[in-house]
Coordinates of C-alpha atoms in Angstrom, one line a residue:
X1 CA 77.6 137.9 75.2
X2 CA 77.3 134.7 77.1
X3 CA 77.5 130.8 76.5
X4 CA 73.7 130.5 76.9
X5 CA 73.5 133.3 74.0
X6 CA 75.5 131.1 71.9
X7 CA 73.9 128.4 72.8
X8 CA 70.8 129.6 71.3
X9 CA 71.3 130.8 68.5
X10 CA 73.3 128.1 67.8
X11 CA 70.7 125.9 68.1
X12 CA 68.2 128.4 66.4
X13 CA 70.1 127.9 63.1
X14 CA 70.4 124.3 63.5
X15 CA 66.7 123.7 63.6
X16 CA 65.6 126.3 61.9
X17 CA 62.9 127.7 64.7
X18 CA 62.6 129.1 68.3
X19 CA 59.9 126.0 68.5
X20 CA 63.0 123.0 67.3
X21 CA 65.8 124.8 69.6
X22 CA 63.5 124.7 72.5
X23 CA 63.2 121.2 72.6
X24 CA 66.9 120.9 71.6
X25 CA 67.6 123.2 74.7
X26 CA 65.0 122.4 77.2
X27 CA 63.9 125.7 77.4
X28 CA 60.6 127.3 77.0
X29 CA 60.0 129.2 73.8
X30 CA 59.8 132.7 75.3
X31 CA 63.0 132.2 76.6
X32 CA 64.6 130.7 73.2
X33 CA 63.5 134.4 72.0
X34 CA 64.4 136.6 75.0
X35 CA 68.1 134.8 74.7
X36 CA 68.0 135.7 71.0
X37 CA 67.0 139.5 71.2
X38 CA 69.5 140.4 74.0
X39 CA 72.0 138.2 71.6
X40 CA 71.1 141.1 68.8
X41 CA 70.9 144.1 71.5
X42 CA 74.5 143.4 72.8
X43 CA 76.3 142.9 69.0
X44 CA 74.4 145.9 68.0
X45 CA 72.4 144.6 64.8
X46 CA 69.8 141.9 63.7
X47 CA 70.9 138.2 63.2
X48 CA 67.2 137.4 61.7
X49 CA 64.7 138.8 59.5
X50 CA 60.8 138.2 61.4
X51 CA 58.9 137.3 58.5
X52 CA 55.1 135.8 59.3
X53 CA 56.7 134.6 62.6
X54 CA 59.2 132.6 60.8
X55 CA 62.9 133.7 61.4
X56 CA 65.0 133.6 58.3
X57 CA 68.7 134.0 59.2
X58 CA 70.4 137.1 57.6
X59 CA 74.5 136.5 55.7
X60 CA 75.8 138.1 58.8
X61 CA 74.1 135.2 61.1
X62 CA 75.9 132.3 58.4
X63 CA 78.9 134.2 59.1
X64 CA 78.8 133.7 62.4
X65 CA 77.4 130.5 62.7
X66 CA 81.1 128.5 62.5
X67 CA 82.9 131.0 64.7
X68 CA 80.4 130.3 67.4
X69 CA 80.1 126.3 66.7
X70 CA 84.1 126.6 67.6
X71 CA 83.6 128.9 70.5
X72 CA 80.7 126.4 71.9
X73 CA 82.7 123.3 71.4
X74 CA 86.0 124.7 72.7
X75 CA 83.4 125.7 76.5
X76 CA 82.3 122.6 76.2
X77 CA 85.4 120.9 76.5
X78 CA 86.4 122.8 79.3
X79 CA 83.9 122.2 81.5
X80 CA 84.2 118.6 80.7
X81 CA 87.7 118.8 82.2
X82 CA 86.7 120.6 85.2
X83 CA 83.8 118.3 85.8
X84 CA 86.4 115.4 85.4
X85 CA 88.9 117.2 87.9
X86 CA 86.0 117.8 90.5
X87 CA 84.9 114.0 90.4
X88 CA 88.6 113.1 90.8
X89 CA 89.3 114.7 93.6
X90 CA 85.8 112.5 95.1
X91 CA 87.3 109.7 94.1
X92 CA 84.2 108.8 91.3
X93 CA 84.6 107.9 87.8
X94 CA 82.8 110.4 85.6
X95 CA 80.9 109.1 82.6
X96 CA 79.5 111.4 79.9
X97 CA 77.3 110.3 77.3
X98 CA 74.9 111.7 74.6
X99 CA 71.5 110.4 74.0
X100 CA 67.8 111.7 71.8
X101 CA 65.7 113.7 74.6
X102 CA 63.4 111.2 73.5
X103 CA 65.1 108.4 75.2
X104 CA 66.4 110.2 78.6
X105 CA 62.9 110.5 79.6
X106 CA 61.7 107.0 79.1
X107 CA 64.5 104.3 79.0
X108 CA 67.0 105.7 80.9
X109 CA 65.9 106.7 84.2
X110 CA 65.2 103.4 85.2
X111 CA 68.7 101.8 83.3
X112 CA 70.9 104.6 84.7
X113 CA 69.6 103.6 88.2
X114 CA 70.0 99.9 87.4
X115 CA 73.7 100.9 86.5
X116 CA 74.4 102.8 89.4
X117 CA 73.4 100.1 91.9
X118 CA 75.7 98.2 90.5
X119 CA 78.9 100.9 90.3
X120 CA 79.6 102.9 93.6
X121 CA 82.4 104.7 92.4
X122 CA 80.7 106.1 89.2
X123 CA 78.9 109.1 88.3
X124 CA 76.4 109.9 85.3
X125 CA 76.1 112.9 83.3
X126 CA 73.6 112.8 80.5
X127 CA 73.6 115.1 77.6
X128 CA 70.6 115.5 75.5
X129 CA 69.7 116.9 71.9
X130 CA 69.1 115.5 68.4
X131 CA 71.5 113.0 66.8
X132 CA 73.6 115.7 64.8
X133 CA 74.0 117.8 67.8
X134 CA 75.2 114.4 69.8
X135 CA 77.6 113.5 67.1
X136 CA 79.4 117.6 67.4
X137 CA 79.2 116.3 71.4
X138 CA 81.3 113.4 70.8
X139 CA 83.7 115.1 68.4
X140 CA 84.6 117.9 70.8
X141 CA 84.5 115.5 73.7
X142 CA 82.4 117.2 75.7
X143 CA 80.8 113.4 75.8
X144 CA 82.9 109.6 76.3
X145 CA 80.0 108.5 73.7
X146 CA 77.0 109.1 72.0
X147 CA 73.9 107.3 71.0
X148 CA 73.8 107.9 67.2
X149 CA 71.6 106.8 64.0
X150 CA 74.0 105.1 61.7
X151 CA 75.8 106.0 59.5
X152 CA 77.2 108.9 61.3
X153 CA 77.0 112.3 59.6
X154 CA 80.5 112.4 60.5
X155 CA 82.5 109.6 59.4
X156 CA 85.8 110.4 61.3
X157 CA 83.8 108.4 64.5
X158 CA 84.3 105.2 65.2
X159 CA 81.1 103.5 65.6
X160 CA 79.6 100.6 67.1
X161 CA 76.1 99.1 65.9
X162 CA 73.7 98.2 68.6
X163 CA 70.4 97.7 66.9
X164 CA 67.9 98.2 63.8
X165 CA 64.3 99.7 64.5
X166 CA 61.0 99.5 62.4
X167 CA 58.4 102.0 62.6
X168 CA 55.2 103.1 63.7
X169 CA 52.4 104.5 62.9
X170 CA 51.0 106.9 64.9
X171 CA 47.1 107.2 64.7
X172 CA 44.3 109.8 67.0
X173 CA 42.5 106.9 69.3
X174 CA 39.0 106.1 67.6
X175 CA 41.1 106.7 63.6
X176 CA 39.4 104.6 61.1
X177 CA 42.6 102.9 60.4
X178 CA 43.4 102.0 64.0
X179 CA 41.1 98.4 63.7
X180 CA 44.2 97.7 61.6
X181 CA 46.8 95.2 62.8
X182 CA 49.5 96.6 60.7
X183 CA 49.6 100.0 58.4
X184 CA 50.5 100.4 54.7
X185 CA 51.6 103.3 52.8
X186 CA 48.7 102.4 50.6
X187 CA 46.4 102.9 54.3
X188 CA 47.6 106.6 54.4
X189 CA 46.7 108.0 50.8
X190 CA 44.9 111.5 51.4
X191 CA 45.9 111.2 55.1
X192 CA 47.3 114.4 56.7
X193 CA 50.6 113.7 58.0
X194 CA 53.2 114.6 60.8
X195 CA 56.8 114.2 59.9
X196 CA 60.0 113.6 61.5
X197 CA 63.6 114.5 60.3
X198 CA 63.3 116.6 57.4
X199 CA 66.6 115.8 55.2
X200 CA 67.7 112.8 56.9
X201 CA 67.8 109.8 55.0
X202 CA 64.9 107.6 57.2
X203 CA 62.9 110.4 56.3
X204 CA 63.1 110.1 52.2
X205 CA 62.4 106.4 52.3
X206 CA 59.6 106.8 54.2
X207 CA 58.2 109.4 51.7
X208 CA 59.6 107.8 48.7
X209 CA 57.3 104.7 49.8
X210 CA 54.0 107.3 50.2
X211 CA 55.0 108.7 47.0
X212 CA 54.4 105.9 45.2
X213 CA 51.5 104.8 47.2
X214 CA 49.5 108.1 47.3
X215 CA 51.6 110.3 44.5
X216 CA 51.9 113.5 46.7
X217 CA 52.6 113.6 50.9
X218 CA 50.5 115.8 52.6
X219 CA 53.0 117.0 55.5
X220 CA 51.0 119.5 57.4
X221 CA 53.2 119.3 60.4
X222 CA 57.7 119.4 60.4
X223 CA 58.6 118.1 64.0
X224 CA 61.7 117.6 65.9
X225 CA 61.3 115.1 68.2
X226 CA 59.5 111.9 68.6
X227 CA 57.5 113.4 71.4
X228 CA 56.3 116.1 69.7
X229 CA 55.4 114.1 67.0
X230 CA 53.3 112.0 69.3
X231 CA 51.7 114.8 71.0
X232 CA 50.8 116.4 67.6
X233 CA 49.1 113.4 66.8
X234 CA 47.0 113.2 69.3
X235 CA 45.7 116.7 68.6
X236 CA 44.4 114.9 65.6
X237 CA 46.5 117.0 63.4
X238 CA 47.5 114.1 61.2
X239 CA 48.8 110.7 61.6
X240 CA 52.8 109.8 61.9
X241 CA 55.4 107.4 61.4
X242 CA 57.6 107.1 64.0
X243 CA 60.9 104.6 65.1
X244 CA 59.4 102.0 67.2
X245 CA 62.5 102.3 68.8
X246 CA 61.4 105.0 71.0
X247 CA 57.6 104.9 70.2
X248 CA 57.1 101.7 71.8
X249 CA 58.6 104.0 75.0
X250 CA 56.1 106.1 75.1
X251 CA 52.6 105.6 76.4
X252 CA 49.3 107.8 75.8
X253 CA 45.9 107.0 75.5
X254 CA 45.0 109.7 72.9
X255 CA 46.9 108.0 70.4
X256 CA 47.3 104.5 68.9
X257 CA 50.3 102.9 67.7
X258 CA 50.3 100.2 64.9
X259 CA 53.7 98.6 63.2
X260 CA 54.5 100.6 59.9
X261 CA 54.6 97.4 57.1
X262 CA 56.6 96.4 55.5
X263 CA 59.4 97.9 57.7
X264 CA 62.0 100.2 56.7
X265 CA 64.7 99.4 59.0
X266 CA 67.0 102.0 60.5
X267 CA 70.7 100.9 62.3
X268 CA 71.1 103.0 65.7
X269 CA 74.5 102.6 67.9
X270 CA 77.1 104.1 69.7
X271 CA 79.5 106.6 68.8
X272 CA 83.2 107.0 70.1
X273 CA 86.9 108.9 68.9
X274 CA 89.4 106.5 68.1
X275 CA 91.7 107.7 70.6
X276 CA 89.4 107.5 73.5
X277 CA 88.7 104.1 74.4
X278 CA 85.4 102.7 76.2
X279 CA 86.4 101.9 79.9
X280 CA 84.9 98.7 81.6
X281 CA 81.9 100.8 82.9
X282 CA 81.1 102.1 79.6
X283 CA 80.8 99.5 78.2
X284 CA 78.9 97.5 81.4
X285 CA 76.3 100.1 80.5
X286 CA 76.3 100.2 76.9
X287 CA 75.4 96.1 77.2
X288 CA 72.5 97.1 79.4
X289 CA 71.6 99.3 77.0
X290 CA 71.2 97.2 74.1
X291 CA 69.6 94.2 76.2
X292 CA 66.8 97.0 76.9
X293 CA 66.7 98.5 73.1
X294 CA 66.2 94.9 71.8
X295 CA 62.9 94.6 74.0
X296 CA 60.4 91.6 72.0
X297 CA 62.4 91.6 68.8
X298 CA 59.2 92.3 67.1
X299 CA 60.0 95.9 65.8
X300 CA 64.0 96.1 67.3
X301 CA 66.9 93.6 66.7
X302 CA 70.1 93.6 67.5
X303 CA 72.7 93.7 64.9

């Protein structure tokens, strides 16, 4: 077996789906699968039961799942130390930090370039995945920091609070509801919906609020990322309510965005060890990085 193996199937039973550890991975789902089978063909016996094209892990893939979480974390930390002997020896500074997919594709390319132009001697390496996958990052330093929704699942990391976003809703262009300045709970009873983050705590307060607007949430659609979540939308699937944190990022003309009101607000910020320290560049670029978050102040603000 192989680290990309691992990697998979790791990521399999952290999402739940070949669909959620594709976009954890960056790989296309065929190849979540292919990974998965030779995975099964090499240990000699089935990690997952196929039922209706769901995959429901087997006791022998729980088993596994904190051996290989171990093996994982201990690769990772090696090639971190390669990496940082191979940009010593060219005389750069290697930075390695963790960030949502959803932000390396819209607010980073243009502040990592910023930073860069400013720092000669300094080189980038960006890992992406969802916030529980960062914070496992961070822990077995395979990244400096990470960019994390507080509190931290893990609460051995030292943390440092950057900014609280709103949310918004995510309407099909031409939805009744889009002629609205602002969107209710109340505005979505018997709306089909699209939601993110199934157990994580931003998630039950926003169904909590529909609950008592609507009595019963009609989720027709789990996603994974705010992307995705986006993209579903504009299939006119359903409607969602997204952080305007990275909404705001992202532009399409199939959809509509309106503010979520009132605002449930969410705390996002970095997230270090104790005994690693931020160095001067780090931070230079996690001051950027907040200046950029903060944006109009309308839906972000710093804390």
């Amino acid at each position: 077996m192989n680290l990309k193996q691992l990697d998979v199937f790791r990521a399999v039973m952290q999402t739940g789906s070949t669909i959620g550890a594709s976009g954890v991975l960056a790989l296309s789902q065929s190849a979540i699968s292919r990974q998965l089978t030779s995975l099964e063909e090499e240990i000699g016996f089935e990690l997952f039961r196929r039922e209706k094209g769901r995959l429901v892990p087997k006791p022998e893939a729980t088993a596994l799942l904190r051996e290989v979480g171990e093996l994982s974390d201990v690769l990772a930390r090696l090639k971190r130390r390669t990496d940082e002997l191979s940009a010593g020896r060219s005389g750069r500074t290697l930075i390695k930090m963790g960030f949502p997919h959803s932000l390396t594709t819209t607010l980073l390319p243009k502040l990592v370039a910023d930073f860069l132009a400013t720092q000669d001697q300094v080189s980038i390496e960006l890992v992406a995945g969802p916030y529980d996958m960062i914070e496992r990052a961070v822990m077995g330093r395979s990244v400096d920091f990470g960019f994390v929704r507080l509190p931290t699942e893990d609460r051995g990391l030292v943390t440092m609070p950057l900014v609280s976003s709103g949310q918004l809703c995510v309407l099909p262009a031409g939805h009744p509801l889009a002629a609205r300045e602002t969107i209710s709970a109340d505005d979505l009873a018997g709306s089909d919906l699209v939601l993110l983050g199934r157990l994580r705590s931003s998630r039950e307060d926003i169904e909590e609020r529909l609950r008592r607007a609507q009595g019963a949430v009609r989720c027709r659609v789990e996603a994974h990322s705010v992307e995705a979540s986006v993209a579903l939308v504009a299939e006119g699937i359903g409607v969602s309510i997204i952080p305007a944190l990275i909404g705001s990022l992202l532009k399409s003309e199939r959809v509509v965005m309106r503010p979520f009101a009132p605002p449930l607000w969410s705390d996002y910020g970095i997230a270090t060890l104790r005994e690693a320290p931020l160095s001067r560049p780090m931070l230079m670029f996690i001051a950027m990085l907040k200046e950029r978050l903060v944006g109009d102040g309308v839906l972000t603000k710093p804390i």
